[in-house]
Structure formats: structure tokens, C-alpha cells
mmCIF file of C-alpha atoms and ligand atoms in Angstrom:
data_model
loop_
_atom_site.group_PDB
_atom_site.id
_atom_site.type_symbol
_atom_site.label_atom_id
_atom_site.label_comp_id
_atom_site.label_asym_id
_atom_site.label_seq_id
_atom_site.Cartn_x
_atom_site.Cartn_y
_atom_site.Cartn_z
ATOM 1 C CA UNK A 97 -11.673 12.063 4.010
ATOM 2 C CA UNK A 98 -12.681 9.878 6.510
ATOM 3 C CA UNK A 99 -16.370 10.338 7.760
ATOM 4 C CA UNK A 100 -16.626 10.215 11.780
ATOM 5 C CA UNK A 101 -14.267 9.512 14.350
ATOM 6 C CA UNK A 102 -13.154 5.597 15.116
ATOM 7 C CA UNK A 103 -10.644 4.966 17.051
ATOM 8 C CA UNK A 104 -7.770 2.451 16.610
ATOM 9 C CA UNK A 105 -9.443 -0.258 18.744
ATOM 10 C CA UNK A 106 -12.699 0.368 16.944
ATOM 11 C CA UNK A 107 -10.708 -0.204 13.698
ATOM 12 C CA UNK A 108 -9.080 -3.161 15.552
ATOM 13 C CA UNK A 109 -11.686 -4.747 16.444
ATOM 14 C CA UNK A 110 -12.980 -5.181 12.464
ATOM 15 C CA UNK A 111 -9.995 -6.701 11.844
ATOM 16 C CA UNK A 112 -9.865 -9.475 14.425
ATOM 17 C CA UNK A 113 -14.230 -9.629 14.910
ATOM 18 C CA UNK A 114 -14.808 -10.061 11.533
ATOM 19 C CA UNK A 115 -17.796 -8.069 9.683
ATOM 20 C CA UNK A 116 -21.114 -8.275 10.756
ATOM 21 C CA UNK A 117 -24.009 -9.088 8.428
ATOM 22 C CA UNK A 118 -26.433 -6.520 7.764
ATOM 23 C CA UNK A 119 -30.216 -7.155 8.650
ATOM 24 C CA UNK A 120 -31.163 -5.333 5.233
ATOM 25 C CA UNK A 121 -31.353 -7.044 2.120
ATOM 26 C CA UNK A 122 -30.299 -5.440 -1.345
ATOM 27 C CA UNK A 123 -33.799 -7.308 -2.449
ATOM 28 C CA UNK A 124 -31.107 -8.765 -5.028
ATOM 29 C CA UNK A 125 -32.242 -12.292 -4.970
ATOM 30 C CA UNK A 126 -30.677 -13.603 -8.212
ATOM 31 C CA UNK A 127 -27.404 -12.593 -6.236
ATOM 32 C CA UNK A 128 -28.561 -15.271 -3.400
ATOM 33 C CA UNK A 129 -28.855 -18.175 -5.706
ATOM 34 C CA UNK A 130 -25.255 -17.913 -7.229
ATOM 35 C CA UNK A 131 -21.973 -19.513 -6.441
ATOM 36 C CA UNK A 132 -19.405 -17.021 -5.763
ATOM 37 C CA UNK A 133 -16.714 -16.703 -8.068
ATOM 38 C CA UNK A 134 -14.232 -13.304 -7.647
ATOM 39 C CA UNK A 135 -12.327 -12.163 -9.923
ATOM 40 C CA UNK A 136 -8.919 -9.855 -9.085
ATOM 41 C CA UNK A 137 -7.121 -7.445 -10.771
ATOM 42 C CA UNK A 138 -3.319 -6.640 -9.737
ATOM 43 C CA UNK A 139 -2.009 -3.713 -10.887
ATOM 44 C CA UNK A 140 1.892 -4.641 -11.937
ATOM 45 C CA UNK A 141 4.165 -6.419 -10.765
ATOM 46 C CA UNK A 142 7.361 -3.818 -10.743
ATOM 47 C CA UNK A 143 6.039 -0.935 -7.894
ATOM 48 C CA UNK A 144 5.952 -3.544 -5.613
ATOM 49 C CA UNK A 145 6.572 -6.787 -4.957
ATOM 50 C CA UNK A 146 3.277 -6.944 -2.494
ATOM 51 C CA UNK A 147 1.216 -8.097 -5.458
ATOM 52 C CA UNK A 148 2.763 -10.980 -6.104
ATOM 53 C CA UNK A 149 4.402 -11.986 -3.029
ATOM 54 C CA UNK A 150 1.350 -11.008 -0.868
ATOM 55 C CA UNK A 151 -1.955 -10.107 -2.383
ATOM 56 C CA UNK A 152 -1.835 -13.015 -4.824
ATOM 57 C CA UNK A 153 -0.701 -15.186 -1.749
ATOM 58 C CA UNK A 154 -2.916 -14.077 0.521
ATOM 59 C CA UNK A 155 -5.804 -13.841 -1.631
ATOM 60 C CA UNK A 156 -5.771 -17.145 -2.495
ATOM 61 C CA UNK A 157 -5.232 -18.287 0.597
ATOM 62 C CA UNK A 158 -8.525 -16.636 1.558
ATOM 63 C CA UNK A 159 -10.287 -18.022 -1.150
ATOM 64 C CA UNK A 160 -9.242 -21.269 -0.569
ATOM 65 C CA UNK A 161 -10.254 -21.609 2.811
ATOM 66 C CA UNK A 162 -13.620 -20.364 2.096
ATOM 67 C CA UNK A 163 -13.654 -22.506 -0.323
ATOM 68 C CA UNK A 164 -14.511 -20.617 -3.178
ATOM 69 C CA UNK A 165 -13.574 -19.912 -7.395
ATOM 70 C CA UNK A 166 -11.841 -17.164 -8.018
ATOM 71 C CA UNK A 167 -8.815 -16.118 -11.046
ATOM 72 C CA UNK A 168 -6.317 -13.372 -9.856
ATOM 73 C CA UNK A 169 -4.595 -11.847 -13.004
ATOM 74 C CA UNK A 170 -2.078 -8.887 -12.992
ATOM 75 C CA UNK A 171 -2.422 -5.748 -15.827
ATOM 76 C CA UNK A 172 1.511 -5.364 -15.520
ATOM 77 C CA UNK A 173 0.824 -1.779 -15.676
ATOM 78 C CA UNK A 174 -1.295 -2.093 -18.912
ATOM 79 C CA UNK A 175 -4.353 0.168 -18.882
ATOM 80 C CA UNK A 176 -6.045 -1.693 -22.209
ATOM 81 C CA UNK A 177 -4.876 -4.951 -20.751
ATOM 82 C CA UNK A 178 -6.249 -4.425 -17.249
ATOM 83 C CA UNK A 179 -10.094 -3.340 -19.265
ATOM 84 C CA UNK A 180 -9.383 -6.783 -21.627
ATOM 85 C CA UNK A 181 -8.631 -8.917 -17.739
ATOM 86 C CA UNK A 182 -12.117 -7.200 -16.348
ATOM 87 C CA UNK A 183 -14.536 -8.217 -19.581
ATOM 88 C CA UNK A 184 -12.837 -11.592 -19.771
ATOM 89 C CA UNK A 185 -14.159 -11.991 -16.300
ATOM 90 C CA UNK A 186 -17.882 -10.295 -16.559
ATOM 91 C CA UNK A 187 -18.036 -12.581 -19.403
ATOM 92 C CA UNK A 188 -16.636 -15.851 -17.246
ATOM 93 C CA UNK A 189 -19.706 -15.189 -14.731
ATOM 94 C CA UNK A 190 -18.040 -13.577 -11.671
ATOM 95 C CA UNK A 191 -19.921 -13.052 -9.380
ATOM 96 C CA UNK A 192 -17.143 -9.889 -7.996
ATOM 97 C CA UNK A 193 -14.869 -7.819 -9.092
ATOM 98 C CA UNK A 194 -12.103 -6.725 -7.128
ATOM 99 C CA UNK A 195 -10.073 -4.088 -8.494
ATOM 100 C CA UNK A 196 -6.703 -2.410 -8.144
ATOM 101 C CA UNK A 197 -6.972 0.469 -10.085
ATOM 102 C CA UNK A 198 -4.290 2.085 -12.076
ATOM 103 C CA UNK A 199 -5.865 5.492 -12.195
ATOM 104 C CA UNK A 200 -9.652 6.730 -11.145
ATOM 105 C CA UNK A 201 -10.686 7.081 -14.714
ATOM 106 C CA UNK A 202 -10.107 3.701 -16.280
ATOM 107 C CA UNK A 203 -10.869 2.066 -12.874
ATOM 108 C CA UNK A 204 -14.144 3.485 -13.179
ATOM 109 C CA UNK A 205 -15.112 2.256 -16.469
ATOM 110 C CA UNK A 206 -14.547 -0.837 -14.958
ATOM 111 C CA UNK A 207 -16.155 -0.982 -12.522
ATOM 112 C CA UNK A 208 -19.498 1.035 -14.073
ATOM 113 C CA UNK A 209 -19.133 -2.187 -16.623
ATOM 114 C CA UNK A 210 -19.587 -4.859 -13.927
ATOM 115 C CA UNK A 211 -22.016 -2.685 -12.146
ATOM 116 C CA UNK A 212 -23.793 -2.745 -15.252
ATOM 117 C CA UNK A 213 -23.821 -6.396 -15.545
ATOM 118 C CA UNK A 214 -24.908 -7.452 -12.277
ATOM 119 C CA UNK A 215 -21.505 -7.981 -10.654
ATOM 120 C CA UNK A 216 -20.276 -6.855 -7.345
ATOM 121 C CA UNK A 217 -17.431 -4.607 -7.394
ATOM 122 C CA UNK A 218 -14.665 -3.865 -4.450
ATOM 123 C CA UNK A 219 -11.777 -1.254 -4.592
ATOM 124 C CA UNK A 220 -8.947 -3.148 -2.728
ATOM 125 C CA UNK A 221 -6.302 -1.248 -1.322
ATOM 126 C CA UNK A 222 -6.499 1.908 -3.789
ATOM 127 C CA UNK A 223 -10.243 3.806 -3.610
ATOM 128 C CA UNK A 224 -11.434 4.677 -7.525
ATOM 129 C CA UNK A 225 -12.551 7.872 -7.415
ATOM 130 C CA UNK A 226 -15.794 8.839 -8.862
ATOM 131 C CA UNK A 227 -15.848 4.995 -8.763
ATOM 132 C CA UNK A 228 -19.019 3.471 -8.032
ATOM 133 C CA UNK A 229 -17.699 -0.125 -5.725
ATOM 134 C CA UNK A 230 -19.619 -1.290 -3.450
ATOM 135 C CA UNK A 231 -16.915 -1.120 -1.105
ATOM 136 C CA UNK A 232 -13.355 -0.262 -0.175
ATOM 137 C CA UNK A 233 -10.971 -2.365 1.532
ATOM 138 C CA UNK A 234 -7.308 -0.985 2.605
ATOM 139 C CA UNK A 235 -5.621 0.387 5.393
ATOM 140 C CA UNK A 236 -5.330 3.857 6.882
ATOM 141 C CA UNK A 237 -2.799 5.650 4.404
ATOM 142 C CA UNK A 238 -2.980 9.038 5.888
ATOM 143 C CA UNK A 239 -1.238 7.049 8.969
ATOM 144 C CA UNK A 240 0.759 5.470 6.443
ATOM 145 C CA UNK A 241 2.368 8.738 5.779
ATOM 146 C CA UNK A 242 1.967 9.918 8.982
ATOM 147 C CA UNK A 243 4.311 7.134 10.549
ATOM 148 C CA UNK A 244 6.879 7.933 7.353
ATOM 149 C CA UNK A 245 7.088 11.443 8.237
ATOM 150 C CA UNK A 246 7.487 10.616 12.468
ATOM 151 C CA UNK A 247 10.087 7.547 11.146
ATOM 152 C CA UNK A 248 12.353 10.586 9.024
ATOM 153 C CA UNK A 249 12.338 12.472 11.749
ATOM 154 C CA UNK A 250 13.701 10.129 14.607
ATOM 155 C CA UNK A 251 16.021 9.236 12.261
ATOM 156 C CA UNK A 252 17.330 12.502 11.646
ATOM 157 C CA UNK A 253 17.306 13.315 15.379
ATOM 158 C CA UNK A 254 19.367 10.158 15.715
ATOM 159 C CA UNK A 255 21.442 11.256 13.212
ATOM 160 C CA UNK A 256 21.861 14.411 15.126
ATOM 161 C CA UNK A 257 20.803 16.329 11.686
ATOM 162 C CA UNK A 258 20.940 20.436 12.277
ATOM 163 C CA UNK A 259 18.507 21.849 9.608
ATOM 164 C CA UNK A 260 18.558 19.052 7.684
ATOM 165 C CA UNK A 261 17.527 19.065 4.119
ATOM 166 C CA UNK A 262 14.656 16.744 3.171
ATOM 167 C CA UNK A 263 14.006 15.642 -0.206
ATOM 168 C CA UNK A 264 10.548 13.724 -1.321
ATOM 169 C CA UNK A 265 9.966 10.733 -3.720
ATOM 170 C CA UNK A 266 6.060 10.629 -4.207
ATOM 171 C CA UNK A 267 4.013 8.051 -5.089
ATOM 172 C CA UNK A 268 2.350 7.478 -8.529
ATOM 173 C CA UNK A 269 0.556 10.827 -9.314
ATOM 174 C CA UNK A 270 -2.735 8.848 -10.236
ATOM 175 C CA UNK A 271 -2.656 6.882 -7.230
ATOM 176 C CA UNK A 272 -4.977 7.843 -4.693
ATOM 177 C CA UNK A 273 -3.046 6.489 -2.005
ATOM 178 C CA UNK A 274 0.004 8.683 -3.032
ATOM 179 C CA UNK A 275 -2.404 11.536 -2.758
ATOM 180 C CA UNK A 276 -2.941 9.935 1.252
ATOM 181 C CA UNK A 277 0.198 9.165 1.926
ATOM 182 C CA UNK A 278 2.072 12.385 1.375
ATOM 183 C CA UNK A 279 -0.573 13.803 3.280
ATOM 184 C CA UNK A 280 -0.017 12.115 6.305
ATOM 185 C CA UNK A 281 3.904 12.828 5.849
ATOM 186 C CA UNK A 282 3.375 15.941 4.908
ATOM 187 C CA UNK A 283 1.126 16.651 8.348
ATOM 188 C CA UNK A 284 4.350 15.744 10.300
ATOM 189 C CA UNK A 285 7.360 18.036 8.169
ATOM 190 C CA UNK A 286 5.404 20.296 7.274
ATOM 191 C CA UNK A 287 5.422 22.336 10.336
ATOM 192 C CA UNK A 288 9.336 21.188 11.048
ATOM 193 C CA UNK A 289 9.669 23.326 6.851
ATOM 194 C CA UNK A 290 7.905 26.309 8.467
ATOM 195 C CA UNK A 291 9.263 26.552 11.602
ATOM 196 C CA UNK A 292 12.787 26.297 9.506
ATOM 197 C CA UNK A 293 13.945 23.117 11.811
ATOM 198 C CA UNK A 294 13.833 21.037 8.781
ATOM 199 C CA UNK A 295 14.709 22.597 5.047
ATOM 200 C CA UNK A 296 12.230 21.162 1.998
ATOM 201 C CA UNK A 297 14.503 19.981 -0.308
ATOM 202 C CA UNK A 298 13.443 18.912 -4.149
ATOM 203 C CA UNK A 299 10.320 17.288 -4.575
ATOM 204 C CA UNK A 300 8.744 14.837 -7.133
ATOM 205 C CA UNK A 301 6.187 12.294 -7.396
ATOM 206 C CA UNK A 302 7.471 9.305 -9.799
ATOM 207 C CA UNK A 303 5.198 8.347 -12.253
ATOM 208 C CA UNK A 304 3.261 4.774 -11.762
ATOM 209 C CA UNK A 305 5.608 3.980 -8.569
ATOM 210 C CA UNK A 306 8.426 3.517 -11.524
ATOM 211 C CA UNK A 307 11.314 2.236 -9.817
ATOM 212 C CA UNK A 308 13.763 2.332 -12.188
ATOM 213 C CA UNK A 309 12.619 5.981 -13.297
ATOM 214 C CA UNK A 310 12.898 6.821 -9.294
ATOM 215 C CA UNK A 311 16.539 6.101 -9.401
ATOM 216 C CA UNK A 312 17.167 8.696 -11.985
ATOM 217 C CA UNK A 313 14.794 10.965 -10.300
ATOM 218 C CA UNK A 314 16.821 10.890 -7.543
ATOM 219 C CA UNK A 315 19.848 11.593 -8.706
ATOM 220 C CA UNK A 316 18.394 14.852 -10.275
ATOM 221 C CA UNK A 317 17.361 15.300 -7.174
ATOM 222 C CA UNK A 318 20.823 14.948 -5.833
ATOM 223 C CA UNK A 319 22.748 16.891 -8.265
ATOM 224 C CA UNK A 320 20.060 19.655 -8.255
ATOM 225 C CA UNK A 321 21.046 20.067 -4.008
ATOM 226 C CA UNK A 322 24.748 19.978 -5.003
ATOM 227 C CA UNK A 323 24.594 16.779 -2.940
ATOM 228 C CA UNK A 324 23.199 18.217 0.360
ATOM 229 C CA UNK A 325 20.064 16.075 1.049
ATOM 230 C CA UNK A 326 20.155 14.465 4.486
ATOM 231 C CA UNK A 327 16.812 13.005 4.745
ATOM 232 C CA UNK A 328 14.913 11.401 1.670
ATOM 233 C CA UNK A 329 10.825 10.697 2.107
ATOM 234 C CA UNK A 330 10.597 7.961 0.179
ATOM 235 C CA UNK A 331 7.019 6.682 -0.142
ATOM 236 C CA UNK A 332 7.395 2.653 -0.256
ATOM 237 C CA UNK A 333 9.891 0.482 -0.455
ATOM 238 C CA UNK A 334 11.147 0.497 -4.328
ATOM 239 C CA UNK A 335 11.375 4.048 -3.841
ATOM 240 C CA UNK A 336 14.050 4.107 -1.431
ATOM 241 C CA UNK A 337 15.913 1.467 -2.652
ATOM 242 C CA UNK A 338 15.970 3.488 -6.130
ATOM 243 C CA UNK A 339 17.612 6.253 -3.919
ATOM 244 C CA UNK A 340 19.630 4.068 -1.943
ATOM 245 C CA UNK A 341 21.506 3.121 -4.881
ATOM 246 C CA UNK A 342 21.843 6.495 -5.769
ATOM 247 C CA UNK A 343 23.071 7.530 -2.229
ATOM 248 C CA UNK A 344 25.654 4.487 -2.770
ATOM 249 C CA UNK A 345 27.267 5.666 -5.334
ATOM 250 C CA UNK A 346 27.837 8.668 -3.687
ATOM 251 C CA UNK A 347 28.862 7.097 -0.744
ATOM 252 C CA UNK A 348 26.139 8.887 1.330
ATOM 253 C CA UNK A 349 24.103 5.582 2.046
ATOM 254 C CA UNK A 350 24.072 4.633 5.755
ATOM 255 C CA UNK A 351 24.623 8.850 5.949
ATOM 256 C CA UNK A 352 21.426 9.909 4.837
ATOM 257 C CA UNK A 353 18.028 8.061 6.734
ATOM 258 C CA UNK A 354 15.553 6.990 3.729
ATOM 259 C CA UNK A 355 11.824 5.779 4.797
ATOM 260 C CA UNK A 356 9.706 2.910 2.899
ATOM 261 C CA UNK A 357 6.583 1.220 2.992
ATOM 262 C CA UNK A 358 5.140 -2.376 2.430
ATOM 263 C CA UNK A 359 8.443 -4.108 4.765
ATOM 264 C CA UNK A 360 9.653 -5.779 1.050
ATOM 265 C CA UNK A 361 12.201 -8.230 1.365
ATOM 266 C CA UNK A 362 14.994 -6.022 0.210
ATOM 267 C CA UNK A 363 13.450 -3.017 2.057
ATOM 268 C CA UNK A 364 14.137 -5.193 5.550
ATOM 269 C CA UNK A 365 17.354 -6.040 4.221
ATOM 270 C CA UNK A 366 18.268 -2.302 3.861
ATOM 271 C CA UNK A 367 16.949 -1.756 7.187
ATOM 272 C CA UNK A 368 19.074 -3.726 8.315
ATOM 273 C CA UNK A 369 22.063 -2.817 6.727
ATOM 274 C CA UNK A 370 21.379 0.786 8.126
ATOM 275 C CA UNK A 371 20.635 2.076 4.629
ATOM 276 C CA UNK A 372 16.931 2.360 5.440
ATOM 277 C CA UNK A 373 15.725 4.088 8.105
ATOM 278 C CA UNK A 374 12.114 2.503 8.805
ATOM 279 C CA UNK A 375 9.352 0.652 6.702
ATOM 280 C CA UNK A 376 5.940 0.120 6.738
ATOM 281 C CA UNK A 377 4.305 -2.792 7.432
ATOM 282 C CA UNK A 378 0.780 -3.288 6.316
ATOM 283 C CA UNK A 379 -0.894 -7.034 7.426
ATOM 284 C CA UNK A 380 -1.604 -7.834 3.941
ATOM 285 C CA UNK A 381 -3.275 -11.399 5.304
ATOM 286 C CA UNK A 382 -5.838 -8.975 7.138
ATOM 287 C CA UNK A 383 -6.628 -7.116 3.617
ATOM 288 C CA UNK A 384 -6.878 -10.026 1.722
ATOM 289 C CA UNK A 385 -9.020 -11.157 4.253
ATOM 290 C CA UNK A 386 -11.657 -8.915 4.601
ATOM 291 C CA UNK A 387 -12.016 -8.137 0.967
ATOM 292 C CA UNK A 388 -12.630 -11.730 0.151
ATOM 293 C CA UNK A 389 -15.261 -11.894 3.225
ATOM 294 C CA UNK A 390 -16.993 -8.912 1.942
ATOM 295 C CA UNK A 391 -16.725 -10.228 -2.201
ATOM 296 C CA UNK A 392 -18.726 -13.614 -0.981
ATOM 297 C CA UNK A 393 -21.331 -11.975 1.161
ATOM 298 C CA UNK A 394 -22.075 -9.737 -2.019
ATOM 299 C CA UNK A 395 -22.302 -12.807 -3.933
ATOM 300 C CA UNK A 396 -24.614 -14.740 -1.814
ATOM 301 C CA UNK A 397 -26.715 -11.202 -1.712
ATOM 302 C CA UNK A 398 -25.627 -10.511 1.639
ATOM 303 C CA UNK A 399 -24.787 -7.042 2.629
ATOM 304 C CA UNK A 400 -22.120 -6.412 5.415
ATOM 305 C CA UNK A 401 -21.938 -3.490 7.907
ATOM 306 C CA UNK A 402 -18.110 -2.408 8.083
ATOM 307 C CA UNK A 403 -19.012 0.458 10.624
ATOM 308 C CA UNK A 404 -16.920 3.039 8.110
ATOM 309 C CA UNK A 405 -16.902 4.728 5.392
ATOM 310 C CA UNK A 406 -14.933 6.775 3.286
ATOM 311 C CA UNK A 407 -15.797 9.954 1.556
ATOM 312 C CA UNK A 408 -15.953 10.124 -2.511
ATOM 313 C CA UNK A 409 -16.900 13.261 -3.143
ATOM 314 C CA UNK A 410 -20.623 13.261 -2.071
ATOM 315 C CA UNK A 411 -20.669 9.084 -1.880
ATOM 316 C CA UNK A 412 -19.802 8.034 1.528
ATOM 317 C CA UNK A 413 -18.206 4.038 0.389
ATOM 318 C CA UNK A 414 -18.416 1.622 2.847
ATOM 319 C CA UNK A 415 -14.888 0.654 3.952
ATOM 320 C CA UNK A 416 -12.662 -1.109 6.042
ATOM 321 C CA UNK A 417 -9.389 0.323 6.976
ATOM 322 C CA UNK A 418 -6.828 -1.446 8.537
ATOM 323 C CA UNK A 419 -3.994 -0.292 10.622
ATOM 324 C CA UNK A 420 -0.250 -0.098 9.575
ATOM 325 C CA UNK A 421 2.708 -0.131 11.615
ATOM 326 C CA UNK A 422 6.321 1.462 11.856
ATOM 327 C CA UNK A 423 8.784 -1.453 11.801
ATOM 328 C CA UNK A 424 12.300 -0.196 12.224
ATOM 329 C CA UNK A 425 15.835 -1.976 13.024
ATOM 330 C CA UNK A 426 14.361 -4.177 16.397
ATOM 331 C CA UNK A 427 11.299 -4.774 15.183
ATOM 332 C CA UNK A 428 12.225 -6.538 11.533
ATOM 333 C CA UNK A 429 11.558 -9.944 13.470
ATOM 334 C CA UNK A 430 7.922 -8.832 13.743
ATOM 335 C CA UNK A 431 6.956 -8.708 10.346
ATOM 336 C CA UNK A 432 9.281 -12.447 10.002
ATOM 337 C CA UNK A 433 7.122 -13.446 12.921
ATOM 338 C CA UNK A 434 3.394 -12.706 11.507
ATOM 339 C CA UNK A 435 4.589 -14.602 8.211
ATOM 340 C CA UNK A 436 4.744 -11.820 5.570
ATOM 341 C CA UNK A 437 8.269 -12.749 4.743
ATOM 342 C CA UNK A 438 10.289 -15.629 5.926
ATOM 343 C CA UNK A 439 13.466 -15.297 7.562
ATOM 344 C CA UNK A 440 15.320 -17.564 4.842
ATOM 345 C CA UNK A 441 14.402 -14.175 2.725
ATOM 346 C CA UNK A 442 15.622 -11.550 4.490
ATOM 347 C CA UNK A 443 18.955 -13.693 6.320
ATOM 348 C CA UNK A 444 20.578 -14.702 3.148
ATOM 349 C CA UNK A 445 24.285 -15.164 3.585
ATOM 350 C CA UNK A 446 25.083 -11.433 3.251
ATOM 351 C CA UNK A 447 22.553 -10.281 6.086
ATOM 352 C CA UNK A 448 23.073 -13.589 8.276
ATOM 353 C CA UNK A 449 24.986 -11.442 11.038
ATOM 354 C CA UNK A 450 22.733 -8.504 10.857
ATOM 355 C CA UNK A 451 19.799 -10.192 11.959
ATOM 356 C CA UNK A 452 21.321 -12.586 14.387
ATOM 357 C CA UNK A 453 22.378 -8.903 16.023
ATOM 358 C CA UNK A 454 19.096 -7.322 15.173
ATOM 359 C CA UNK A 455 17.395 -10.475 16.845
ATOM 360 C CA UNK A 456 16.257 -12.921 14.186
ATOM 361 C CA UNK A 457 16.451 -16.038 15.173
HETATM 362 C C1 BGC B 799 0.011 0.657 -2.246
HETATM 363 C C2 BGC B 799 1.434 0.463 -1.758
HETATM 364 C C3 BGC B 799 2.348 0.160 -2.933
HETATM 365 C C4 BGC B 799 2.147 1.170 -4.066
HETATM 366 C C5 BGC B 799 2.920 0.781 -5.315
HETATM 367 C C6 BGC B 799 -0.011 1.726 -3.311
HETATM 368 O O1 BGC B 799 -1.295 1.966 -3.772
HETATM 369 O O2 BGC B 799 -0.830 1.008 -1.169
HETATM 370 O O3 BGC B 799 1.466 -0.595 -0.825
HETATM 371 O O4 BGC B 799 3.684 0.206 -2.538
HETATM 372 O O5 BGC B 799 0.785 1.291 -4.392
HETATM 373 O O6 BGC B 799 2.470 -0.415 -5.831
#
């Protein structure tokens, strides 16, 4: 997927040094003379609570320090609605469009439209494919799964698990990300399935990240193992919740490790309560970030060199990929400490002891 080799500190270094203009010009010089004004499209608010709690925040905290318009609207999961937010905007004069698509093949008519029109396009955090942005701005999600897959399996070995059986709850099945993450998990187990160490238990992707429909998923999944799953691959956060409820009903939760992604309020808060094995935290602040840096150099005409790119079939996309982190039990202050969530969210009364032990203070 990805073309060439960078390594970590290369990737690092993008994130902290900022992207460097490129001598070229696009010869685009209506784009110089406008005023940027960038235009976002969430995907729902139910898969994940990132959107709202983080992109939005972050987003406009970009935006506001560079001092620039923008509108940030959310498709709640609406395909006609999320192709009614993008001409709204073409026709309010953005000068970018920054998408979140909610498959490849509507994202792309959106973003051919604003193409079409004269406005710059960015995929943030999911790539379109067969999408024609200008750029793509997210983190490394094969290492996103990667770290999911390594997190399962301490946990199991903590566990002391002997062949243990390992279900998976995928990600959305149109989400190209999903597609990333399970192969980065799937790069760890799957030699632990063939070598027999670990057992692959059921397996299902849940459609658009549902959470609710995860929970029921689950406990198919469940029933279908007459109740003998000891390790559950959950891809983000809402996931494993939905199967954390599942395992409590069962009284299995605390039993059985369950991975995450995104470090969600109530996905620290399971950590914590030893339902959840690990999470993933992904710097949100740095996303936002460089997507807004890269949305106002295209609007001043600018282009930027991000030193990557990203294979789309035969398009290599410009990118910037940031890197994620494992958070598990001792290192829930970490994510408190960079600001993604504040400790008056996570310590509510309930968890108040937990993270005094766990550190939080
Ligand atoms: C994002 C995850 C998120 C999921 C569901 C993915 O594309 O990368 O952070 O949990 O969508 O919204």
C-alpha cells in the first residue's frame, strides 16, 4: 500500500516539522487570490465518538488559530445527506473540501464534483478509493491493527490462555481503514491460527461500525462457540464495548481480553476496569492539524511536499500518516496527559479508585 520505506522518525518528524512548501506551482493562480474557507464532512456521530469529541474539536481549533472560515457538518451516516452537506458547500465558495467518506463510491462523486468546480479536496483519516483528493491525511492503520493484534496477544499470555479461541469484530466493510486495520491484526494471529497456538474463532465485520448491531453480532458470535471465545479482536472502541456487554451478561467480562481503538472515554474506563484489554490512541490534534495546514496551502495555490504517498491503484496520493500508539492499563494517564480526554471524564465517581491505582492524578 504504502510506496517506499519511511521510517517512524521520518514519519515523526512530519508531524512535529510541519510540511514543507513545494517550489512548484500548480500555475493555479485564481487559487492564490482567494481566502481560504474549508469545508468538513464527518461521517456520524454513533461509530465513534472521535468525530465529535475530537475531529470537530480539533479541527476547529486548527482553524481558529490560523485564523481561517471554515463549517464542519456531520452526514450522521446519511449517504444523500452527506452529497446535499458537499454541494451546499461548493455552492458557499469553499475553497476545500475535506472529506470523511462513508464508502469509496459516493466519496468519489464528491469529491470529482469539487474537483470539477475548482475546489481542493482532502481525504481525512479514511482514503476514497478511486478518489481523486489531492491528498490524504491519517495515520498508519496497518500499525493500527498491527498493535491490536500484539495487544490480544499479551493479553492472552497474561491471561495464561492455552489455545485460546479468538473471535473478530471488523470494521465497517466499506471502510477502507477496516480493510487496513484487520490487516495489520491479521499479520500478527495469523501465523499464531496456523501454527495452531491460537484457534480462529467466528468472524464478522459489522456493518458501518454499527454499535448497537455489534452487540448482537457478538452474541451470535458467542452462542455460535457454545461460549468458548477467550480473546475478542475488536477493531475500535464501540466495538468492544458492544461485546463487553455481551461478555457481562455472561459473566465472562474481565475473563476474556477485548482490544479497541481511538482511547474513547468509556473505552479507558473499561480499560481500567479490566474489561478492556488495550486501546488505541491516535493524536487526533496532530490529524486535524496537518489536514488543515495542507487545506490552506491548497487554497492560497500553494502545493506542499508531505514526503509520502499512498498507493490508489495506479495514483500514488500524497499523504501524511501519523503514528498510533498502544495505551494499555499504566499508560491511560498518557492519553489524559496530551489532552484528548480530561481526567474529570474518565475518573467519574465509579472509576475514581481505579485511576488513583492506575496513576491518574
Ligand atoms: C477510523 C476509526 C473509527 C472508525 C469508526 C475509522 O475509519 O479510523 O478511528 O473508530 O472509523 O468511526
Amino acid at each position: 500500500m504504502r510506496k517506499g520505506i519511511l521510517t517512524i522518525a521520518a514519519v515523526g518528524l512530519l508531524t512535529t516539522g510541519g510540511l514543507t512548501a513545494c517550489g512548484d506551482d500548480s500555475g493555479d493562480k485564481a487559487a492564490s487570490t482567494k481566502t481560504p474557507k474549508i469545508g468538513v464532512i464527518l461521517p456520524d456521530s454513533k461509530s465513534s465518538a472521535r468525530w465529535e469529541t475530537a475531529d470537530r474539536r480539533f479541527l476547529e481549533e486548527a482553524f481558529k488559530a490560523a485564523n481561517v472560515k471554515y463549517d464542519i457538518q456531520n452526514a450522521q451516516n446519511d449517504k444523500t445527506a452527506f452529497q446535499t452537506i458537499a454541494d451546499q458547500m461548493i455552492t458557499g465558495g469553499v475553497t476545500a473540501l475535506m472529506i470523511v467518506n462513508l464508502d469509496s463510491g459516493t466519496g468519489k462523486a464528491v469529491l470529482d464534483k469539487a474537483k470539477s468546480q475548482g475546489v481542493a479536496t482532502i481525504d481525512y483519516d479514511r482514503l476514497t478509493l478511486g478518489g481523486s483528493a489531492q491528498y490524504y491525511v491519517s495515520f498508519d492503520n496497518e500499525t493500527v491493527g498491527k498493535l491490536q493484534g500484539e495487544g490480544l496477544s499479551k493479553c492472552l499470555t497474561e491471561k495464561g490462555a492455552k489455545n485460546p479461541v479468538v473471535a473478530y469484530l471488523n470494521g465497517s466493510p466499506t471502510d477502507n481503514n477496516a480493510t487496513l486495520f484487520k490487516a495489520g491484526y491479521d499479520s500478527v494471529l495469523k501465523p499464531k491460527f496456523d501454527s495452531k497456538e491460537y484457534v480462529k474463532g467466528p468472524e464478522d465485520a459489522v456493518p458501518a461500525w454499527d454499535n448497537a448491531q455489534a452487540a448482537t453480532i457478538f452474541e451470535q458470535q458467542l452462542t455460535k462457540a457454545n461460549g468458548k471465545i477467550d480473546g475478542v479482536l475488536a477493531a475500535n472502541d464501540g466495538l468492544g464495548n458492544a461485546a463487553i456487554s455481551i461478555l457481562k451478561k455472561n459473566k465472562l467480562n474481565g475473563k476474556v481480553p477485548v482490544t479497541g481503538q481511538d482511547a474513547s472515554t468509556e473505552g479507558l474506563q473499561n480499560i481500567l476496569a479490566g474489561d478492556q484489554c488495550m486501546t488505541v490512541y491516535k493524536a487526533v490534534r496532530e490529524e486535524a492539524k496537518a489536514a488543515s495546514d495542507l487545506a490552506i496551502a491548497l487554497a492560497k495555490g500553494e502545493k506542499k511536499d508531505t514526503g509520502q504517498t499512498v498507493k490508489d491503484g495506479d495514483r500514488d496520493v500524497p499523504s501524511v500518516l501519523l503514528t498510533p500508539k498502544a495505551i494499555y492499563k499504566d499508560t491511560v494517564k498518557d492519553v489524559i496527559a496530551d489532552g484528548y480526554v480530561t481526567k474529570e471524564e474518565v475518573c467519574t465517581a465509579a472509576y475514581a479508585k481505579l485511576c488513583a491505582d492506575a496513576g491518574i492524578s
